[in-house]
mmCIF file of C-alpha atoms in Angstrom:
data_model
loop_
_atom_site.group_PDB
_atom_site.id
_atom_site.type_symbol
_atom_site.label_atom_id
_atom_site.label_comp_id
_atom_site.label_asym_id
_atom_site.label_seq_id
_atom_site.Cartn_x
_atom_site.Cartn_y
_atom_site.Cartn_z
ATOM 1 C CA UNK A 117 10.480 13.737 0.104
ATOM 2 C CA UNK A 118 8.884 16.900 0.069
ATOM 3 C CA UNK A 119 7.877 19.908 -2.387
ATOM 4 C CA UNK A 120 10.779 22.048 -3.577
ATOM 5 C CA UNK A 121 10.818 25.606 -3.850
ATOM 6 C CA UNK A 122 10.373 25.666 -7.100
ATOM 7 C CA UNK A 123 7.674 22.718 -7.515
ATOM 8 C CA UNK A 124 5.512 25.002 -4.986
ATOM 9 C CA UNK A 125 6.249 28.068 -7.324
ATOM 10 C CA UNK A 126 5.677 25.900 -10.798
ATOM 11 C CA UNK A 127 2.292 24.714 -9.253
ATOM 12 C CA UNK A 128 1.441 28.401 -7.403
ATOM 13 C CA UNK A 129 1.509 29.922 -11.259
ATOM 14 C CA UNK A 130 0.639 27.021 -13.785
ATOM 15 C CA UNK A 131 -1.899 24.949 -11.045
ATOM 16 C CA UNK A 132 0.073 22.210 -11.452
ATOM 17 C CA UNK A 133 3.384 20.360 -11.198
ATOM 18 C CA UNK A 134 5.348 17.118 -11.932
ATOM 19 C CA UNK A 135 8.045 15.478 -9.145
ATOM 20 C CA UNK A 136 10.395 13.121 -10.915
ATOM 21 C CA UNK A 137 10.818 9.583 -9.872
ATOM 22 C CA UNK A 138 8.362 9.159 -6.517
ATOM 23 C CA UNK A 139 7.452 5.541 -6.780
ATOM 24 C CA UNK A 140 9.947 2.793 -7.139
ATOM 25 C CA UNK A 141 9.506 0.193 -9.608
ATOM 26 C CA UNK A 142 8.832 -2.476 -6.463
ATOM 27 C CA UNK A 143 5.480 -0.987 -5.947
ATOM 28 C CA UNK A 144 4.722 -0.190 -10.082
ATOM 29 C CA UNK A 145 5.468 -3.947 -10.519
ATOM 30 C CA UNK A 146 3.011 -4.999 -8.106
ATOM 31 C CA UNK A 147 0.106 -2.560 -9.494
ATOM 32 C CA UNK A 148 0.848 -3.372 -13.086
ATOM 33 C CA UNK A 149 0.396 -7.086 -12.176
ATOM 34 C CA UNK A 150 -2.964 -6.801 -10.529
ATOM 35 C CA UNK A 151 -4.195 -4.325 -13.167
ATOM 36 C CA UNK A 152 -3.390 -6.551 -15.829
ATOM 37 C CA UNK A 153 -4.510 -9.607 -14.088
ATOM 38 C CA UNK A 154 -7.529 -7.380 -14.391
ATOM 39 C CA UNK A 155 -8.076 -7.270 -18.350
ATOM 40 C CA UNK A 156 -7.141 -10.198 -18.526
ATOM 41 C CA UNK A 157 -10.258 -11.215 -17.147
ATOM 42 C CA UNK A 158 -11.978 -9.946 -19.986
ATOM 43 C CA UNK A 159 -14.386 -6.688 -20.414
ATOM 44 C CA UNK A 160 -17.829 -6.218 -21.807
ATOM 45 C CA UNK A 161 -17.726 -3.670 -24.394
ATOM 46 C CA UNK A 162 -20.564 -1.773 -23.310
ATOM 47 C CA UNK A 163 -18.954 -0.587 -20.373
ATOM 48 C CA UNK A 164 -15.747 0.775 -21.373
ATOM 49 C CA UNK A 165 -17.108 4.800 -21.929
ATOM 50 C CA UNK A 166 -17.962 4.006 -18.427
ATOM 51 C CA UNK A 167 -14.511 2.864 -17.263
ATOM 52 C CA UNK A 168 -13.025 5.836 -19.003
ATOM 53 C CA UNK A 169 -14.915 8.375 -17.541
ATOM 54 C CA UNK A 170 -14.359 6.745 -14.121
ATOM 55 C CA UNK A 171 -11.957 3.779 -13.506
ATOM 56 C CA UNK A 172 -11.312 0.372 -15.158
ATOM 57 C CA UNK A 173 -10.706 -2.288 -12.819
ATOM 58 C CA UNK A 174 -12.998 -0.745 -10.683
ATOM 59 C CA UNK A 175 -12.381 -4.114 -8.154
ATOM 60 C CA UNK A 176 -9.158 -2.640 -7.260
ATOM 61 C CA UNK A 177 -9.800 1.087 -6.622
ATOM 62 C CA UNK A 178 -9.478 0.596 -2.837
ATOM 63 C CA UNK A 179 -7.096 -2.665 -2.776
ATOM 64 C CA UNK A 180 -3.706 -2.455 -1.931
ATOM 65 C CA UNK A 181 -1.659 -2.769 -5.071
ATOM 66 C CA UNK A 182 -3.041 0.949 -6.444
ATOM 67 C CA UNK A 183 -3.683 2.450 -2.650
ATOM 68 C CA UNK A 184 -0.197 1.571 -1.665
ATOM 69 C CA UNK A 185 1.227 3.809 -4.490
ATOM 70 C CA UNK A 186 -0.142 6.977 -2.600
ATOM 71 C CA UNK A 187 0.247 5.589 0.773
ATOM 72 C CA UNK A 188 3.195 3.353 1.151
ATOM 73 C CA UNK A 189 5.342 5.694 -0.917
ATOM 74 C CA UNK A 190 7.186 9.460 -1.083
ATOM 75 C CA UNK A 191 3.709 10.323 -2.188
ATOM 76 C CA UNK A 192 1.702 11.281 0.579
ATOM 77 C CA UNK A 193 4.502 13.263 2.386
ATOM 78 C CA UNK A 194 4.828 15.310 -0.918
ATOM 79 C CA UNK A 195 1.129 16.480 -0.576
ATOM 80 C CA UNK A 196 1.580 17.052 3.017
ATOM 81 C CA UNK A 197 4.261 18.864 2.515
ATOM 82 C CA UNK A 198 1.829 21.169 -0.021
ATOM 83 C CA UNK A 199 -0.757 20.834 2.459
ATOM 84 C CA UNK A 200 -0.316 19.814 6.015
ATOM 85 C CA UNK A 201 -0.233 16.631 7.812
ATOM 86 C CA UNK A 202 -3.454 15.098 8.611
ATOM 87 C CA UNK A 203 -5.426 17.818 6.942
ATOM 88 C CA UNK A 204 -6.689 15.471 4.074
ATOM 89 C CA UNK A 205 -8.158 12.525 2.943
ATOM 90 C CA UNK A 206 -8.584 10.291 -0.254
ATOM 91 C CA UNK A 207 -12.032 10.335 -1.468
ATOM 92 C CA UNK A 208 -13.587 7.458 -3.250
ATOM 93 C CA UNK A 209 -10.306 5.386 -4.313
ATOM 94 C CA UNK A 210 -8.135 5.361 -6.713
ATOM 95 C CA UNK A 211 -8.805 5.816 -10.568
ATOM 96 C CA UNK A 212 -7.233 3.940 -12.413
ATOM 97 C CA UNK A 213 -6.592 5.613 -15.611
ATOM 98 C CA UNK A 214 -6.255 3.658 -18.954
ATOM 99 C CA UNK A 215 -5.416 4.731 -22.501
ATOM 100 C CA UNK A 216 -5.599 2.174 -25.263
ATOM 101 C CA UNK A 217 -3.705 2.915 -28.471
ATOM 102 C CA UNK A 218 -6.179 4.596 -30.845
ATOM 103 C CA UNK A 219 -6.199 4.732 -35.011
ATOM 104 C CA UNK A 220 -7.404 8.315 -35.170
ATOM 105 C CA UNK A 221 -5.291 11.486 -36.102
ATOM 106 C CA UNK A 222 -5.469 13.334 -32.839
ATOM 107 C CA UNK A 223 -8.691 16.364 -32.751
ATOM 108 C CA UNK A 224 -9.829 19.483 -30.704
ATOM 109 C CA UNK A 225 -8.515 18.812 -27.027
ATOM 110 C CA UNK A 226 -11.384 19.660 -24.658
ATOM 111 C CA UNK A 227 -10.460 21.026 -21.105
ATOM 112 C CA UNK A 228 -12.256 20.437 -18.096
ATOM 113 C CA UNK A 229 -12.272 20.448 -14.457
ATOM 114 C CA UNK A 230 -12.966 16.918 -12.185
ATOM 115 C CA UNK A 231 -16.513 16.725 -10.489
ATOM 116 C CA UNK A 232 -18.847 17.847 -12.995
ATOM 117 C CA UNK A 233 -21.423 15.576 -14.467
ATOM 118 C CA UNK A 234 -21.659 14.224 -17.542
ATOM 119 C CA UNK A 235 -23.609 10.891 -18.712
ATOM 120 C CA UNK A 236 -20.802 8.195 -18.097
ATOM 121 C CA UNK A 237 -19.405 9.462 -14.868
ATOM 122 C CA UNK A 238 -21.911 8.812 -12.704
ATOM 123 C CA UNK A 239 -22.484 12.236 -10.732
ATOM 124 C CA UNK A 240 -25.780 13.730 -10.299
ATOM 125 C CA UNK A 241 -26.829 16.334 -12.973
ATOM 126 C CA UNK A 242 -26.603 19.640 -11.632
ATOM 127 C CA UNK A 243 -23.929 19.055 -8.643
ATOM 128 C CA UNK A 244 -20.365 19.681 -8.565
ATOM 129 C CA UNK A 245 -18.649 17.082 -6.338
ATOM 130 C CA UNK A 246 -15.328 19.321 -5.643
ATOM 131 C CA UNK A 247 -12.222 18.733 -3.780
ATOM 132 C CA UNK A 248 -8.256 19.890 -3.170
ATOM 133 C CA UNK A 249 -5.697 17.989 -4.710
ATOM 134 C CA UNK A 250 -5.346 15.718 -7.730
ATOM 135 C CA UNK A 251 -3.034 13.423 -7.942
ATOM 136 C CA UNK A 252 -1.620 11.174 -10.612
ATOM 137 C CA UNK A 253 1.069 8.343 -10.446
ATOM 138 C CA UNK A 254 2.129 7.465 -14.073
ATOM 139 C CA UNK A 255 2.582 3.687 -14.013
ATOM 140 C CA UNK A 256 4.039 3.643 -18.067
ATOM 141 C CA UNK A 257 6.397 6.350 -20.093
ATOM 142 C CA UNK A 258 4.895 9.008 -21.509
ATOM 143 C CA UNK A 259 8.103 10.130 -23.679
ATOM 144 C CA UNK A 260 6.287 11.659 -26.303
ATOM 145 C CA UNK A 261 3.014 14.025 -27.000
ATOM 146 C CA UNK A 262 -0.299 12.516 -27.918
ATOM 147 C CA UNK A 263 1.140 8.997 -25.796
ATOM 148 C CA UNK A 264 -2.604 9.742 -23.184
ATOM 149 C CA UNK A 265 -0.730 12.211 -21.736
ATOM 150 C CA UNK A 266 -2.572 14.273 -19.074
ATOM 151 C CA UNK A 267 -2.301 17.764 -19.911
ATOM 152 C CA UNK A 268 -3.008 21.002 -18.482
ATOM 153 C CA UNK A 269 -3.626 24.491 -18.843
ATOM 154 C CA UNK A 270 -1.372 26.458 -17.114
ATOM 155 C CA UNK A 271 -2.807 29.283 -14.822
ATOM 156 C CA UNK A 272 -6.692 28.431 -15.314
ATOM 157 C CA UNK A 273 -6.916 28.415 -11.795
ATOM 158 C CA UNK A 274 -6.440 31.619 -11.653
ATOM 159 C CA UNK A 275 -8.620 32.888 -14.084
ATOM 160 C CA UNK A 276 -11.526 30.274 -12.858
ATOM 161 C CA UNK A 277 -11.182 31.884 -9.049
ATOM 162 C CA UNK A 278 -11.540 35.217 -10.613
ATOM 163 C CA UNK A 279 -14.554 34.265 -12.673
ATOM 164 C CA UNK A 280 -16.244 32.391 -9.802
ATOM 165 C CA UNK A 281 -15.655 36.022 -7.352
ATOM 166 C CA UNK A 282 -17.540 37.988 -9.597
ATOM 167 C CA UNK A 283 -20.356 35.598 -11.089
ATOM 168 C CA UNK A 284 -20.136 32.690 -8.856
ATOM 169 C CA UNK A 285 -20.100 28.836 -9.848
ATOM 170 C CA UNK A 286 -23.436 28.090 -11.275
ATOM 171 C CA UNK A 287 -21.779 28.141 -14.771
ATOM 172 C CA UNK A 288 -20.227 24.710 -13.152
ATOM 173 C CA UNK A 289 -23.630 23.219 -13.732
ATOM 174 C CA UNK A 290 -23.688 23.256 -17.839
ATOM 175 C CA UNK A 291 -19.572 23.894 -18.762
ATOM 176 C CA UNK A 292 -16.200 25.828 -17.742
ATOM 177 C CA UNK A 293 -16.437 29.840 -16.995
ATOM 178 C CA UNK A 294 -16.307 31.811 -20.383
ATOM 179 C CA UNK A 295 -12.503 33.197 -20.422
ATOM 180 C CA UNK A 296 -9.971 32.875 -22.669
ATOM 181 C CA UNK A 297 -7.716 30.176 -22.424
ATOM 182 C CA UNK A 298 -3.680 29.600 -22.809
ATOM 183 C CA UNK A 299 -2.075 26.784 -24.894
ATOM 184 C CA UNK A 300 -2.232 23.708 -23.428
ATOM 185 C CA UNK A 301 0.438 21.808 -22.011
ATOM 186 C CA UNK A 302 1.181 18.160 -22.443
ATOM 187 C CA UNK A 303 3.370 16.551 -19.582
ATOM 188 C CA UNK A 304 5.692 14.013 -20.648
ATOM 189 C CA UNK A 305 7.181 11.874 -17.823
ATOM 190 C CA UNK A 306 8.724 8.249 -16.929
ATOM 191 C CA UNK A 307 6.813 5.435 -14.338
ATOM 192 C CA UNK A 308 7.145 6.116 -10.921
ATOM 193 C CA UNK A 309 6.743 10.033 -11.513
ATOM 194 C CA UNK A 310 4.013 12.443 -9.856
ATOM 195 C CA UNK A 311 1.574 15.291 -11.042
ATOM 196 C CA UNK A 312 0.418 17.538 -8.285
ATOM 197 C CA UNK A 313 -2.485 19.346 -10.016
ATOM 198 C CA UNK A 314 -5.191 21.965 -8.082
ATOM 199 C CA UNK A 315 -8.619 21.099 -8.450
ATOM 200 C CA UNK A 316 -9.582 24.229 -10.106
ATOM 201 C CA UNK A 317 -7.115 23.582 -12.738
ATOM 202 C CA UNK A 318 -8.391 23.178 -16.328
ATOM 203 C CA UNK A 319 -7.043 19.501 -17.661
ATOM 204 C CA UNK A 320 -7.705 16.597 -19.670
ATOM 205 C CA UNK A 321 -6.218 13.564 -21.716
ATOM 206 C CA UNK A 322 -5.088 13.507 -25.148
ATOM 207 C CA UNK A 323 -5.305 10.218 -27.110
ATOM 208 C CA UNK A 324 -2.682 7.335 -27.462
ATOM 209 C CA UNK A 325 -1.075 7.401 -31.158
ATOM 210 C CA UNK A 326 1.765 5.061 -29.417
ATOM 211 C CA UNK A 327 1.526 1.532 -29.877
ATOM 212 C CA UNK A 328 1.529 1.223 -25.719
ATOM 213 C CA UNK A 329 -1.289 1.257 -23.686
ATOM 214 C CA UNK A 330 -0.776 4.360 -21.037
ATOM 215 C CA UNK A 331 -1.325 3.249 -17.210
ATOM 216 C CA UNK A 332 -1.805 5.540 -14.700
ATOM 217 C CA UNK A 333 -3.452 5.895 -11.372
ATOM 218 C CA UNK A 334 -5.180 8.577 -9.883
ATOM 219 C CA UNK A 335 -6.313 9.982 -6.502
ATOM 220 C CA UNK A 336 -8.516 13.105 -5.200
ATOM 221 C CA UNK A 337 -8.030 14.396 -2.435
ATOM 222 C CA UNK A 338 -10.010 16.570 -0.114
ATOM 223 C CA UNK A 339 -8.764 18.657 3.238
ATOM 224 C CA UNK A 340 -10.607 17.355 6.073
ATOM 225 C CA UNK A 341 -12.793 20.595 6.579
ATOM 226 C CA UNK A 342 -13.362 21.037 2.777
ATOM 227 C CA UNK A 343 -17.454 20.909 3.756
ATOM 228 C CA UNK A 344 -17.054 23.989 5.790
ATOM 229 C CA UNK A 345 -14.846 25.525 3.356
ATOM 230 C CA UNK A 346 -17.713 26.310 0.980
ATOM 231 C CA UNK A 347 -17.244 28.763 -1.845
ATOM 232 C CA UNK A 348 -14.248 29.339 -0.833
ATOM 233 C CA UNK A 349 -12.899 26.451 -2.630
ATOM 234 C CA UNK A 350 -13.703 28.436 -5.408
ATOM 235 C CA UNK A 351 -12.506 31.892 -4.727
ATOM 236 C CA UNK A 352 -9.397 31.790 -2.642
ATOM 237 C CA UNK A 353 -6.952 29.283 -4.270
ATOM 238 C CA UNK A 354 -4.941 28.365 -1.513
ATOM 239 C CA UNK A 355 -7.431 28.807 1.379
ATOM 240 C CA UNK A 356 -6.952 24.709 1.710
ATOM 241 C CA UNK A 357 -3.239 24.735 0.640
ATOM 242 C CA UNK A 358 -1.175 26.338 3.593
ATOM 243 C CA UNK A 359 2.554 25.658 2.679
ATOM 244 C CA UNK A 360 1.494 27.033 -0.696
ATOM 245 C CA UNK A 361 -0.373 29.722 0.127
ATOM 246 C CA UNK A 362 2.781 31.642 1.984
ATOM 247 C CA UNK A 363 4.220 32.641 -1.472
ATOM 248 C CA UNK A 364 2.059 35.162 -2.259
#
């Protein structure tokens, strides 16, 4: 399975993109069990801003049942296919992404991009751990809006790369470049489907109003050279995306 035309197109303009029906429910089953198995266990309260800021089941993030969604399935071929083969790697695991039902009326959403610091995620204050690809295998419907869906903000990659030419990416350190920003988008989708999202893009997760919890798993991804690459990460979209870059 590979990228179609217009999956490279919808990601080259919004940053981001959504293939239909990569992972069969054979391998969903099998995560699902060992994630549940999981909180089943039990898990101390304390750490749960913790878990949502990074993973829950944190045991798991580089076992089988969640690796084998990216690796064992259409999956890795689609980001090839965006990429090239062999040019990239997983870094640090999977996440695996939880969102419990919540009683609130749904607030302010507030964008961000992956790698910067803040008190629950472990990074170190001041550094911006950066990388290609994001991607995220929905293990649970998400029919509706406000159901944890991950949303995005179509085309802030674009304006971010033009930001960081001209000022650079110390802004990283304290928040998100200073330009105005479109309406957000929130991706509805069945288990087994795929986002394809680019690093620089501008994202988050809304709350659950649903009475279901929302699984999902997700993996970053970094070119194998992305080191060397620099600030160019930053400033030339595509510099790490080759079978993308060819539409401009």
């Amino acid at each position: 399975m590979k990228l179609s035309t217009a999956q490279k197109e919808e990601l080259f303009g919004k940053g981001y993109t959504k293939i239909p029906g990569v992972v069969g429910q054979k391998f969903i089953n099998v995560a699902l069990r060992a994630i549940n198995h999981s909180l089943g266990k039990g898990m101390d309260p304390e750490k749960i801003p913790v878990y949502r800021s990074t993973t829950y089941c944190p045991e798991l993030v580089h076992k089988e049942p969640v690796l084998d969604l990216l690796y064992e399935t259409p999956a890795w071929e689609i980001v090839e296919s965006a990429i090239a083969p062999r040019k990239f790697k997983l870094e640090g695991g999977a996440q695996i992404a939880l969102r419990f039902p919540v009683m609130q009326t749904p607030g302010a959403l507030h964008p961000h991009i992956d790698g910067m610091y803040n008190s629950n995620n472990k990074l170190r204050k001041g550094s911006i751990f950066s990388f290609t690809a994001l991607v995220g295998i929905l293990l649970s419907d998400v029919p509706n809006e406000f159901w944890g869906n991950f949303t995005g903000w179509p085309g802030t990659h674009r304006l971010f790369a033009d930001y960081f030419r001209q000022h650079g990416t110390d802004i990283l350190k304290t928040g998100l470049p200073p330009v105005k920003l479109p309406e957000p988008e929130q991706i509805k989708g069945k288990a087994g489907d795929m986002i394809l999202c680019h690093y620089l893009t501008a994202h988050t997760v809304v709350v659950n109003v649903s009475p279901y919890i929302r699984y999902a798993v997700f993996y970053r991804l970094r070119h194998v050279y992305h080191a060397s690459h620099g600030q160019k990460v930053f400033t030339d979209l595509w510099h790490e995306w080759p079978a993308v870059r060819d539409l401009r």
